Coordinates of C-alpha atoms in Angstrom, one line a residue:
Chain A
M1 CA -8.0 -21.0 -17.5
T2 CA -11.3 -22.4 -18.7
A3 CA -11.1 -23.2 -22.3
Q4 CA -13.1 -26.3 -21.9
P5 CA -16.9 -25.6 -21.7
R6 CA -17.6 -25.7 -25.3
H7 CA -15.7 -28.7 -26.3
A8 CA -16.8 -30.5 -23.1
R9 CA -20.4 -30.0 -24.1
V10 CA -19.8 -31.4 -27.5
K11 CA -18.1 -34.4 -26.1
R12 CA -20.9 -35.2 -23.8
K13 CA -23.2 -35.2 -26.8
I14 CA -21.1 -37.6 -28.7
G15 CA -20.3 -39.8 -25.8
K16 CA -16.9 -40.8 -24.3
T17 CA -14.9 -43.7 -25.5
H18 CA -13.9 -46.4 -23.1
G19 CA -10.3 -45.2 -23.1
D20 CA -11.4 -41.7 -22.2
R21 CA -13.2 -42.9 -19.2
I22 CA -10.2 -44.8 -18.0
F23 CA -8.1 -41.7 -18.6
D24 CA -10.5 -39.5 -16.6
A25 CA -10.5 -42.0 -13.7
F26 CA -6.7 -42.0 -13.6
N27 CA -6.5 -38.3 -13.9
L28 CA -9.0 -37.8 -11.1
A29 CA -7.0 -40.2 -8.9
F30 CA -3.8 -38.4 -9.8
W31 CA -5.2 -35.0 -8.7
L32 CA -6.7 -36.4 -5.5
A33 CA -3.2 -37.7 -4.7
V34 CA -1.7 -34.3 -5.5
L35 CA -4.2 -32.5 -3.3
V36 CA -3.3 -34.8 -0.4
V37 CA 0.4 -34.1 -0.9
I38 CA -0.2 -30.4 -1.1
L39 CA -2.7 -29.9 1.6
Y40 CA -1.7 -32.5 4.2
P41 CA 1.4 -30.7 5.4
L42 CA -0.5 -27.5 5.8
W43 CA -3.3 -29.4 7.7
L44 CA -0.6 -31.1 9.9
V45 CA 0.8 -27.7 10.9
L46 CA -2.6 -26.4 11.8
I47 CA -3.6 -29.3 14.0
A48 CA -0.2 -29.6 15.6
S49 CA -0.5 -25.9 16.6
V50 CA -3.6 -26.6 18.7
S51 CA -2.6 -30.0 20.1
G52 CA -1.0 -31.0 23.4
A53 CA 2.8 -31.3 23.6
E54 CA 2.8 -34.9 24.9
A55 CA 0.4 -36.1 22.2
L56 CA 2.6 -34.4 19.6
F57 CA 5.8 -36.2 20.8
A58 CA 3.9 -39.5 21.0
G59 CA 3.0 -39.2 17.3
K60 CA -0.7 -39.2 18.0
V61 CA -1.4 -36.0 16.1
W62 CA -1.8 -36.9 12.5
L63 CA -5.4 -36.4 11.5
W64 CA -7.2 -34.4 14.1
P65 CA -6.0 -32.2 17.0
V66 CA -5.3 -34.2 20.2
D67 CA -5.7 -32.7 23.7
F68 CA -6.9 -29.4 22.2
S69 CA -5.2 -26.4 23.7
L70 CA -4.1 -22.9 22.8
I71 CA -1.0 -22.7 25.1
G72 CA 1.1 -22.2 22.0
Y73 CA -0.8 -19.1 20.9
E74 CA -0.8 -17.9 24.5
A75 CA 3.0 -18.2 24.6
I76 CA 3.3 -16.2 21.5
L77 CA 1.1 -13.4 23.0
N78 CA 3.4 -13.4 26.0
H79 CA 6.6 -13.3 24.0
S80 CA 7.5 -9.6 23.6
L81 CA 10.3 -10.1 21.1
L82 CA 8.1 -12.1 18.8
L83 CA 5.3 -9.6 19.0
R84 CA 7.7 -6.8 18.4
S85 CA 9.1 -8.6 15.3
Y86 CA 5.5 -9.1 14.1
L87 CA 4.9 -5.4 14.3
N88 CA 8.3 -4.7 12.6
S89 CA 7.3 -7.0 9.7
I90 CA 4.0 -5.2 9.3
I91 CA 5.8 -1.9 9.2
Y92 CA 8.4 -3.0 6.7
T93 CA 5.9 -4.7 4.5
V94 CA 3.3 -1.9 4.5
A95 CA 5.8 1.0 4.1
G96 CA 8.0 -0.9 1.7
T97 CA 5.2 -2.1 -0.5
A98 CA 3.6 1.3 -0.7
L99 CA 6.8 2.9 -1.8
S100 CA 7.6 0.1 -4.2
V101 CA 4.2 0.3 -5.9
I102 CA 4.1 4.0 -6.4
V103 CA 7.7 4.2 -7.6
T104 CA 7.2 1.2 -10.0
M105 CA 3.9 2.7 -11.4
M106 CA 5.6 6.0 -12.0
A107 CA 8.5 4.5 -13.8
G108 CA 6.3 2.0 -15.6
Y109 CA 4.2 4.8 -16.9
S110 CA 7.2 6.7 -18.2
L111 CA 8.6 3.6 -19.9
S112 CA 5.2 3.0 -21.6
R113 CA 5.5 6.4 -23.4
A114 CA 8.0 7.5 -26.1
F115 CA 10.7 9.9 -25.1
A116 CA 14.3 10.7 -25.9
G117 CA 16.7 8.2 -24.2
K118 CA 14.1 5.6 -23.5
K119 CA 16.3 2.7 -24.8
L120 CA 19.1 3.8 -22.5
V121 CA 16.8 3.9 -19.5
S122 CA 15.4 0.5 -20.2
L123 CA 18.9 -0.9 -20.6
Y124 CA 19.8 0.8 -17.3
F125 CA 17.1 -1.2 -15.5
V126 CA 17.4 -4.5 -17.4
F127 CA 21.2 -4.7 -16.8
T128 CA 20.6 -5.0 -13.0
M129 CA 18.7 -8.2 -13.7
F130 CA 21.7 -9.7 -15.3
F131 CA 24.6 -8.4 -13.2
T132 CA 25.0 -7.4 -9.6
G133 CA 27.9 -6.3 -7.5
G134 CA 27.6 -9.2 -5.1
L135 CA 26.8 -9.5 -1.4
I136 CA 30.0 -7.9 -0.1
P137 CA 30.3 -4.8 -2.3
Q138 CA 26.6 -4.2 -1.6
F139 CA 27.1 -4.6 2.1
L140 CA 30.1 -2.2 2.1
M141 CA 28.3 0.4 0.1
N142 CA 25.2 0.4 2.3
Q143 CA 27.4 0.5 5.3
R144 CA 29.2 3.6 3.9
L145 CA 25.8 5.2 3.2
G146 CA 25.0 4.8 6.9
L147 CA 22.2 2.4 6.1
Y148 CA 23.5 -0.5 8.2
N149 CA 21.1 -1.5 11.0
T150 CA 18.4 1.1 10.0
V151 CA 14.7 0.8 9.5
T152 CA 15.2 3.0 6.4
L153 CA 17.2 0.3 4.7
M154 CA 14.6 -2.3 5.4
I155 CA 12.0 -0.2 3.7
I156 CA 13.9 1.2 0.6
I157 CA 16.2 -1.8 -0.3
N158 CA 15.1 -3.9 -3.2
C159 CA 12.3 -1.3 -3.7
V160 CA 12.2 -1.7 -7.5
S161 CA 12.0 -5.1 -9.0
V162 CA 12.8 -4.8 -12.7
W163 CA 10.5 -7.7 -13.4
N164 CA 7.6 -6.0 -11.8
L165 CA 8.5 -2.8 -13.5
M166 CA 8.2 -4.5 -16.9
I167 CA 4.8 -6.0 -15.8
A168 CA 3.6 -2.5 -15.0
R169 CA 4.9 -1.0 -18.2
T170 CA 3.3 -3.7 -20.3
Y171 CA 0.0 -3.4 -18.5
I172 CA -0.1 0.4 -18.9
S173 CA 0.8 0.3 -22.6
T174 CA -1.6 -2.5 -23.5
S175 CA -4.6 -1.9 -21.3
I176 CA -5.0 1.8 -21.3
P177 CA -6.1 3.1 -24.7
N178 CA -3.8 5.7 -26.2
E179 CA -6.8 7.8 -27.3
L180 CA -7.2 8.7 -23.6
H181 CA -3.7 10.2 -23.7
E182 CA -4.4 12.1 -26.9
A183 CA -7.7 13.5 -25.5
A184 CA -5.9 14.5 -22.3
V185 CA -3.2 16.3 -24.2
V186 CA -5.8 18.1 -26.3
D187 CA -7.3 19.3 -23.0
G188 CA -4.0 20.6 -22.0
A189 CA -3.0 17.9 -19.5
G190 CA 0.7 17.2 -18.9
H191 CA 2.1 13.8 -18.0
F192 CA 1.7 14.4 -14.3
T193 CA -2.0 15.1 -14.6
Y194 CA -2.6 12.3 -17.0
F195 CA -0.7 9.8 -14.9
F196 CA -2.3 10.7 -11.5
R197 CA -5.8 11.5 -12.8
I198 CA -6.3 8.9 -15.6
V199 CA -3.7 6.2 -15.5
L200 CA -3.6 5.4 -11.8
P201 CA -7.4 5.2 -11.4
L202 CA -7.6 2.8 -14.4
S203 CA -4.8 0.5 -13.1
G204 CA -6.5 -1.2 -10.2
T205 CA -5.7 -4.7 -11.4
I206 CA -2.0 -4.1 -11.9
I207 CA -1.7 -2.2 -8.6
A208 CA -3.3 -5.2 -6.8
V209 CA -0.8 -7.5 -8.5
L210 CA 2.1 -5.3 -7.6
C211 CA 0.9 -5.0 -4.0
I212 CA 0.8 -8.7 -3.6
Y213 CA 4.1 -9.5 -5.3
Y214 CA 6.0 -6.8 -3.4
G215 CA 4.1 -7.4 -0.2
V216 CA 4.6 -11.2 -0.1
A217 CA 8.3 -10.8 -1.0
R218 CA 8.8 -8.4 1.8
W219 CA 6.9 -10.3 4.4
N220 CA 8.8 -13.5 3.5
D221 CA 12.3 -12.0 3.3
Y222 CA 14.7 -12.9 6.1
F223 CA 18.0 -12.6 4.4
T224 CA 18.1 -8.8 4.2
A225 CA 17.6 -8.4 7.9
L226 CA 20.1 -11.2 8.6
V227 CA 22.8 -9.2 6.7
Y228 CA 21.9 -5.7 7.7
I229 CA 20.1 -5.7 11.0
R230 CA 22.0 -6.0 14.3
D231 CA 19.4 -4.9 16.9
E232 CA 16.9 -7.6 18.0
T233 CA 14.3 -4.9 18.3
K234 CA 14.4 -4.2 14.6
Y235 CA 14.2 -7.9 13.5
P236 CA 11.4 -8.8 11.2
L237 CA 9.3 -11.9 12.1
M238 CA 11.1 -14.2 9.7
V239 CA 14.5 -13.7 11.4
I240 CA 12.9 -14.7 14.7
L241 CA 11.2 -17.7 13.2
R242 CA 14.5 -18.8 11.8
Q243 CA 16.1 -18.7 15.2
L244 CA 13.2 -20.4 16.8
I245 CA 12.5 -23.2 14.3
V246 CA 15.4 -23.7 12.0
Q247 CA 18.3 -23.1 14.4
A248 CA 16.6 -24.4 17.5
T249 CA 19.4 -26.9 18.2
S250 CA 22.0 -24.3 19.1
G251 CA 22.4 -22.9 22.5
T252 CA 21.2 -19.4 21.9
A253 CA 17.9 -20.6 20.4
L254 CA 17.3 -22.8 23.4
D255 CA 17.7 -19.8 25.6
T256 CA 15.1 -18.0 23.5
L257 CA 12.8 -20.9 23.9
M258 CA 13.3 -21.0 27.6
G259 CA 12.1 -17.4 27.6
F260 CA 8.7 -18.7 26.8
F261 CA 8.5 -20.8 29.9
G262 CA 10.9 -19.2 32.3
D263 CA 8.8 -20.2 35.3
G264 CA 11.0 -22.9 36.8
K265 CA 9.8 -25.8 34.7
T266 CA 12.1 -28.5 33.5
I267 CA 14.0 -28.0 30.3
S268 CA 12.5 -31.1 28.6
E269 CA 9.0 -29.9 29.3
A270 CA 9.8 -26.4 28.0
V271 CA 11.4 -27.9 24.9
R272 CA 8.3 -30.0 24.3
K273 CA 5.9 -27.1 24.7
A274 CA 8.2 -25.0 22.5
E275 CA 7.6 -27.6 19.8
V276 CA 3.9 -26.7 19.8
V277 CA 4.8 -23.0 19.9
K278 CA 6.9 -23.5 16.7
Y279 CA 3.8 -24.8 14.9
C280 CA 1.9 -21.8 16.1
C281 CA 4.6 -19.5 14.8
I282 CA 4.2 -21.0 11.4
V283 CA 0.5 -20.5 11.5
V284 CA 0.5 -16.9 12.6
S285 CA 3.2 -16.0 10.1
T286 CA 1.7 -17.7 7.1
V287 CA -2.0 -17.3 7.5
P288 CA -2.1 -13.6 6.6
V289 CA -0.2 -14.2 3.4
V290 CA -2.4 -17.2 2.4
L291 CA -5.6 -15.3 3.1
L292 CA -4.4 -12.4 1.1
Y293 CA -3.6 -14.7 -1.8
L294 CA -7.0 -16.4 -1.7
Q295 CA -8.7 -12.9 -1.7
M296 CA -6.6 -11.7 -4.6
Q297 CA -6.3 -14.9 -6.6
K298 CA -7.8 -13.7 -9.8
F299 CA -5.5 -10.8 -10.1
F300 CA -2.4 -12.9 -9.5
V301 CA -2.8 -15.2 -12.4
K302 CA -3.5 -12.2 -14.7
G303 CA -0.3 -10.5 -13.5
V304 CA 1.9 -13.5 -14.2
T305 CA 0.6 -13.9 -17.7
I306 CA 0.8 -10.2 -18.5
G307 CA 4.4 -10.0 -17.6
S308 CA 5.6 -13.2 -19.3
L309 CA 3.6 -13.6 -22.4
K310 CA 3.3 -10.1 -23.7
G311 CA 6.3 -8.5 -22.0
Chain B
M1 CA 35.6 23.7 -45.8
Q2 CA 33.3 26.5 -44.9
P3 CA 30.0 24.9 -46.1
V4 CA 30.8 21.6 -44.3
I5 CA 31.4 23.3 -41.0
S6 CA 28.3 25.3 -41.3
R7 CA 26.3 22.3 -42.2
V8 CA 27.6 20.5 -39.2
S9 CA 26.9 23.4 -36.9
V10 CA 23.3 23.6 -38.3
T11 CA 22.7 19.9 -37.7
L12 CA 24.1 20.3 -34.2
R13 CA 22.0 23.3 -33.5
G14 CA 19.0 21.4 -34.9
A15 CA 19.7 18.4 -32.7
A16 CA 20.1 20.6 -29.6
R17 CA 16.8 22.3 -30.4
R18 CA 15.1 19.0 -30.8
V19 CA 16.5 17.7 -27.5
G20 CA 15.5 21.0 -25.9
R21 CA 12.0 20.7 -27.2
A22 CA 11.8 17.1 -26.1
A23 CA 13.0 18.0 -22.7
R24 CA 10.4 20.8 -22.4
R25 CA 7.6 18.5 -23.5
D26 CA 8.7 15.4 -21.6
W27 CA 10.4 16.7 -18.5
Q28 CA 7.6 15.3 -16.4
L29 CA 8.3 11.8 -17.7
Y30 CA 11.9 12.1 -16.5
V31 CA 10.7 13.3 -13.1
L32 CA 8.5 10.2 -12.8
L33 CA 11.4 8.0 -13.6
L34 CA 13.7 9.7 -11.1
P35 CA 12.8 7.8 -7.9
A36 CA 13.2 4.4 -9.6
V37 CA 16.4 5.4 -11.3
G38 CA 17.8 6.7 -8.0
L39 CA 16.9 3.7 -5.9
V40 CA 18.3 1.3 -8.5
F41 CA 21.4 3.4 -8.6
I42 CA 22.0 3.2 -4.8
F43 CA 21.4 -0.5 -4.5
C44 CA 22.6 -1.9 -7.8
Y45 CA 25.0 0.5 -9.4
L46 CA 26.9 1.9 -6.4
P47 CA 27.9 -1.7 -5.4
L48 CA 29.5 -2.1 -8.8
Y49 CA 32.1 0.5 -7.7
G50 CA 32.9 -1.7 -4.7
I51 CA 33.7 -4.7 -6.9
Q52 CA 37.3 -3.5 -7.1
I53 CA 38.0 -4.9 -3.6
A54 CA 38.1 -8.3 -5.4
F55 CA 41.5 -7.2 -6.6
R56 CA 42.6 -5.5 -3.5
D57 CA 43.4 -6.6 0.1
F58 CA 40.5 -4.8 1.7
K59 CA 41.1 -3.4 5.2
A60 CA 38.3 -1.4 6.7
V61 CA 40.7 1.2 8.1
F62 CA 42.0 2.0 4.6
G63 CA 38.6 2.0 2.9
I64 CA 37.9 0.7 -0.5
T65 CA 40.3 2.8 -2.5
G66 CA 43.0 3.0 0.1
S67 CA 43.5 -0.8 0.4
K68 CA 46.5 -2.4 -1.5
W69 CA 46.1 -3.9 -5.0
V70 CA 46.8 -7.6 -5.0
G71 CA 45.7 -8.5 -8.6
L72 CA 44.4 -12.0 -9.0
K73 CA 45.8 -13.3 -5.6
H74 CA 42.3 -14.2 -4.3
Y75 CA 41.5 -16.3 -7.4
A76 CA 44.8 -18.1 -7.0
D77 CA 44.0 -18.8 -3.3
F78 CA 40.5 -19.9 -4.2
F79 CA 41.5 -22.4 -6.9
A80 CA 44.3 -23.7 -4.7
S81 CA 41.8 -24.5 -1.9
W82 CA 40.1 -27.8 -1.6
Q83 CA 36.7 -26.1 -1.4
A84 CA 36.7 -24.7 -4.9
P85 CA 35.8 -27.8 -6.9
R86 CA 33.3 -28.9 -4.2
L87 CA 31.5 -25.5 -4.1
L88 CA 31.3 -25.2 -7.9
L89 CA 30.1 -28.8 -8.3
N90 CA 27.6 -28.5 -5.5
T91 CA 26.1 -25.3 -7.0
L92 CA 25.9 -26.8 -10.5
L93 CA 24.5 -30.1 -9.4
L94 CA 21.9 -28.7 -7.2
N95 CA 20.7 -26.6 -10.2
V96 CA 20.9 -29.4 -12.7
Y97 CA 19.0 -31.9 -10.6
G98 CA 16.6 -29.2 -9.7
L99 CA 15.9 -28.4 -13.3
L100 CA 15.5 -32.1 -14.2
W101 CA 12.6 -32.3 -11.7
A102 CA 11.3 -28.8 -11.6
F103 CA 11.0 -28.5 -15.4
P104 CA 8.9 -31.5 -16.5
V105 CA 6.6 -31.7 -13.5
P106 CA 4.7 -28.4 -14.2
V107 CA 4.3 -29.4 -17.9
V108 CA 2.7 -32.7 -17.0
M109 CA 0.5 -31.1 -14.3
A110 CA -0.7 -28.4 -16.7
I111 CA -1.7 -31.0 -19.4
L112 CA -3.5 -33.1 -16.8
L113 CA -5.2 -30.2 -15.2
N114 CA -6.4 -29.0 -18.6
Q115 CA -8.2 -32.4 -19.0
L116 CA -10.1 -32.1 -15.8
E117 CA -13.8 -31.7 -16.6
L118 CA -15.3 -31.2 -13.2
R119 CA -15.1 -27.4 -13.2
R120 CA -15.4 -26.7 -9.5
F121 CA -13.0 -29.4 -8.6
K122 CA -10.6 -28.0 -11.2
R123 CA -10.8 -24.5 -9.8
F124 CA -10.3 -25.8 -6.2
T125 CA -7.3 -27.8 -7.4
Q126 CA -5.8 -24.8 -9.0
T127 CA -6.2 -22.7 -5.9
A128 CA -4.7 -25.4 -3.8
I129 CA -1.6 -26.0 -5.9
Y130 CA -0.8 -22.3 -6.1
T131 CA -1.0 -21.8 -2.3
P132 CA 2.4 -23.2 -1.2
H133 CA 4.1 -20.7 -3.5
F134 CA 3.4 -18.0 -1.0
I135 CA 5.0 -19.7 1.9
S136 CA 8.3 -18.2 3.0
S137 CA 11.5 -20.2 2.8
V138 CA 11.9 -19.9 6.5
V139 CA 8.6 -21.5 7.1
M140 CA 9.2 -24.1 4.4
V141 CA 12.5 -25.2 6.0
G142 CA 10.9 -24.9 9.4
M143 CA 8.3 -27.4 8.3
L144 CA 11.0 -29.8 7.0
V145 CA 12.8 -29.5 10.3
L146 CA 9.7 -30.1 12.4
F147 CA 8.3 -33.0 10.3
L148 CA 11.7 -34.7 10.0
K149 CA 12.9 -34.2 13.6
P150 CA 14.3 -37.4 15.0
S151 CA 12.5 -37.0 18.4
S152 CA 9.1 -35.7 17.5
G153 CA 8.8 -35.5 13.7
L154 CA 5.9 -37.5 12.3
V155 CA 8.1 -38.9 9.5
N156 CA 10.4 -40.5 12.0
I157 CA 7.6 -41.7 14.1
V158 CA 6.1 -43.5 11.1
I159 CA 9.5 -44.9 10.1
E160 CA 9.9 -46.4 13.5
K161 CA 6.4 -47.8 13.5
L162 CA 7.1 -49.5 10.2
G163 CA 10.2 -51.1 11.8
G164 CA 12.8 -48.7 10.5
E165 CA 15.3 -46.6 12.4
R166 CA 14.9 -42.9 13.2
M167 CA 17.1 -40.7 11.0
D168 CA 18.3 -37.1 11.4
F169 CA 17.5 -36.2 7.8
M170 CA 18.7 -32.6 8.1
M171 CA 22.1 -33.8 9.1
L172 CA 22.6 -36.3 6.3
P173 CA 24.4 -35.1 3.2
Q174 CA 22.7 -37.7 1.0
W175 CA 19.3 -36.3 1.8
F176 CA 20.1 -32.7 1.2
R177 CA 19.4 -32.4 -2.5
T178 CA 16.3 -34.6 -2.3
L179 CA 14.8 -32.4 0.5
F180 CA 15.8 -29.2 -1.2
I181 CA 14.4 -30.1 -4.6
G182 CA 11.4 -32.0 -3.2
S183 CA 10.3 -29.0 -1.1
D184 CA 10.9 -26.7 -4.1
L185 CA 8.6 -28.9 -6.1
W186 CA 6.0 -28.9 -3.4
Q187 CA 6.1 -25.1 -3.2
H188 CA 6.4 -24.0 -6.8
A189 CA 5.5 -26.8 -9.3
G190 CA 1.8 -25.8 -9.1
W191 CA 2.5 -22.1 -9.5
N192 CA 4.8 -22.8 -12.5
T193 CA 1.9 -24.4 -14.4
I194 CA 0.4 -21.0 -14.9
L195 CA 2.3 -20.2 -18.1
Y196 CA 1.6 -23.6 -19.6
I197 CA -2.1 -23.4 -18.7
A198 CA -2.2 -19.9 -20.4
A199 CA -0.7 -21.5 -23.5
L200 CA -3.3 -24.3 -23.4
T201 CA -6.2 -21.9 -22.9
A202 CA -5.1 -20.0 -26.0
I203 CA -5.8 -23.1 -28.2
D204 CA -8.8 -22.8 -30.5
P205 CA -11.6 -25.0 -29.0
G206 CA -12.6 -25.8 -32.6
L207 CA -9.5 -28.0 -32.8
Y208 CA -10.7 -30.2 -29.9
E209 CA -14.2 -30.3 -31.4
A210 CA -12.9 -31.4 -34.8
A211 CA -10.7 -34.0 -33.1
T212 CA -13.6 -35.3 -31.1
I213 CA -15.8 -35.7 -34.1
D214 CA -13.0 -37.5 -35.8
G215 CA -13.0 -39.9 -32.9
A216 CA -9.8 -38.8 -31.2
T217 CA -9.2 -40.1 -27.7
K218 CA -8.0 -37.8 -24.9
T219 CA -4.5 -39.1 -25.1
Q220 CA -4.5 -38.5 -28.8
K221 CA -5.7 -34.9 -28.3
I222 CA -2.9 -34.4 -25.7
R223 CA -0.3 -35.7 -28.1
F224 CA -1.4 -34.0 -31.3
I225 CA -3.0 -30.8 -30.1
D226 CA -1.8 -29.9 -26.6
I227 CA 1.9 -30.8 -26.8
P228 CA 2.6 -29.1 -30.2
H229 CA 1.0 -25.9 -28.9
M230 CA 3.1 -26.0 -25.8
V231 CA 6.4 -26.6 -27.5
P232 CA 7.3 -23.0 -28.1
I233 CA 6.8 -21.9 -24.5
I234 CA 8.5 -25.1 -23.2
V235 CA 11.6 -24.5 -25.3
L236 CA 11.7 -20.8 -24.4
L237 CA 11.5 -21.5 -20.6
L238 CA 13.9 -24.4 -20.8
I239 CA 16.5 -22.2 -22.5
L240 CA 16.0 -19.4 -20.1
N241 CA 16.3 -21.8 -17.2
C242 CA 19.6 -23.0 -18.5
G243 CA 21.0 -19.6 -18.0
A244 CA 20.6 -20.0 -14.2
M245 CA 22.8 -23.1 -13.8
M246 CA 25.3 -21.4 -11.5
V247 CA 22.9 -19.2 -9.6
S248 CA 22.8 -19.9 -5.8
N249 CA 19.5 -20.0 -4.0
T250 CA 21.3 -18.7 -0.9
D251 CA 18.1 -17.8 0.8
K252 CA 17.0 -21.4 1.2
A253 CA 20.4 -23.2 1.2
L254 CA 21.5 -21.1 4.1
L255 CA 18.5 -22.3 6.1
M256 CA 19.1 -26.0 5.2
I257 CA 22.8 -26.1 5.7
T258 CA 23.9 -28.0 8.8
P259 CA 27.3 -29.1 10.1
G260 CA 26.3 -32.6 9.0
N261 CA 25.3 -32.0 5.4
M262 CA 27.9 -29.5 4.3
S263 CA 29.6 -31.8 1.9
K264 CA 26.5 -31.5 -0.4
S265 CA 24.8 -28.3 0.8
D266 CA 27.7 -25.9 0.8
I267 CA 27.2 -23.8 -2.4
I268 CA 28.8 -20.6 -3.6
G269 CA 26.1 -18.5 -2.0
T270 CA 26.4 -20.0 1.5
Y271 CA 30.2 -19.9 1.3
V272 CA 30.1 -16.2 0.4
Y273 CA 27.9 -15.5 3.3
R274 CA 29.9 -17.5 5.8
M275 CA 33.4 -16.5 4.8
G276 CA 32.4 -12.9 4.0
L277 CA 30.0 -11.7 6.6
Q278 CA 30.8 -14.2 9.4
N279 CA 34.6 -14.5 8.9
G280 CA 35.2 -11.0 7.5
Q281 CA 37.2 -12.1 4.4
F282 CA 35.6 -9.4 2.3
S283 CA 38.1 -9.3 -0.6
Y284 CA 38.4 -13.0 -1.0
V285 CA 34.7 -13.5 -1.0
A286 CA 34.0 -10.6 -3.3
A287 CA 36.4 -12.1 -5.8
I288 CA 34.6 -15.5 -5.8
N289 CA 31.3 -13.8 -6.1
L290 CA 32.5 -11.7 -9.0
L291 CA 33.7 -14.7 -10.8
V292 CA 30.4 -16.5 -10.5
N293 CA 28.5 -13.3 -11.4
V294 CA 30.5 -13.0 -14.6
I295 CA 29.8 -16.7 -15.4
N296 CA 26.1 -16.1 -14.8
F297 CA 26.1 -13.0 -16.9
A298 CA 27.7 -14.8 -19.8
L299 CA 25.2 -17.7 -19.5
I300 CA 22.2 -15.5 -19.3
V301 CA 23.3 -13.3 -22.3
T302 CA 24.0 -16.4 -24.3
V303 CA 20.7 -18.1 -23.6
N304 CA 18.8 -14.9 -24.3
Q305 CA 20.5 -14.6 -27.6
I306 CA 19.5 -18.2 -28.4
A307 CA 15.9 -17.6 -27.2
K308 CA 15.7 -14.5 -29.4
K309 CA 16.9 -16.3 -32.5
L310 CA 14.4 -19.2 -31.9
N311 CA 11.7 -16.6 -31.3
D312 CA 12.3 -15.0 -34.6
T313 CA 12.6 -18.1 -36.7
S314 CA 10.7 -21.0 -35.2
L315 CA 8.6 -19.9 -32.3
F316 CA 5.5 -17.7 -33.1

């Protein structure tokens, strides 16, 4: 990421040309504009979520919160279905990610070693990236297996991403020296011992990358639940958000909204307040993911380049 | 005769022994593979068996194999329908226009980011432009809906203040592609710079030093050092992207489709979902899906072959 320091120093010694200074000025202006475009919508969501409903509708909320209030967040805390879905999402994400990571690491380790039939196994995985049965055959099969409307399905479906598998394989075969394996074999270790005692402890980076990739994908996924889950109590957060925010014009969604303020207030007032609640929903669903990303940032970039440049 | 047979049998026995020895030595590797192989089998390979309903008239009571064969009837129906050309064209155009924007923007951003000299500002910028990548499609479309709402959306309020008229953007077909591609850019253009930045980072700093000493300006360095070094990865990614021209981003399109904008927003993926899971026309929809999957498969295999050839001869 930072190839510059040496040549930047040289340049400062030599001095910049007039053209370079103009270039730098324009470049800086460009990036300031990009930052505004990227960050302003996020800021807007944040301030709208803590502003008053009337101010929001009047268009007064555009730079700072107006009529600061937390009613939106209070409403979320009082909405049992939303809380339930939040819990569901946490369960699906944690369990699904844990399973995905261990299964991917195991297979990734195997594929990093030589064994009879390795080509065939690789082809077996890669083929699924190129060709799938399609939504309906998948649906029928999962239904026949008794997985429709089950928590199990939400955890084990899409458990192995072939892309992530290749990242894991490449990481293990390039970052863990083969001498370790030879030494382990001399000491009488089998693949199990070597994998669990040596490879896993040395794979912190790639495990972090996989956790985030799998975890974010699970947390953000609404489509699987839309297709396979019928009971409201099993819905993940994103399905509820879809109903609340995206489909809010339809009758059912309005009913759900009224659930927030079912205390005899007028519909228009409820709808206005619900608008604030929607912003709050975005905040509570997105903040955990963004915080996780900011924490793990350095691993991320590494993971992307491992998979794509060397894989 | 005799010696030939015995030679064959010796070779066979040798092969069997080798396999046996390999299995004894490596059985733990196969065990480690087993969970992944099993899960992929359940969710990717079993459905392949269900594809046959594309050529049957599927009725739940008869099951998959019990339903009547109808041959290519569903394809005849599909191509006779008025939706067919619209769906195929909408899917293709959304991807083509998407690529026209989504492809060059990260390249330009990577080059310009690489020229930023304020290191802390550069790092902050990088962090900021990657962030939207992690926002879910539901939240992304939710933000569009909220910002563009005719009643309370800030965009419409501003439009009215400037003397314009409020618009229901999500209902207007002419806005669908702009919003779809624009929000994609906002979310992913920053993230997609990563590979290009990696390519730029790999450039020998000595080249820049030499260029500086020779009096090269920044634009000249971009033109004669940066861009030539990025060409291989640009070409590779462009080719690979071309393999996805008939893929549906159902996830997002399904969120953005409204009764108003369907003439532009109805793509194969949304049609399959609507007609299949909502209207229960399983066989018909499976047939359409299969056709598109075969097209996608052919495209991907072709572009991969091309990429491989270029890789061998001209890339690295």
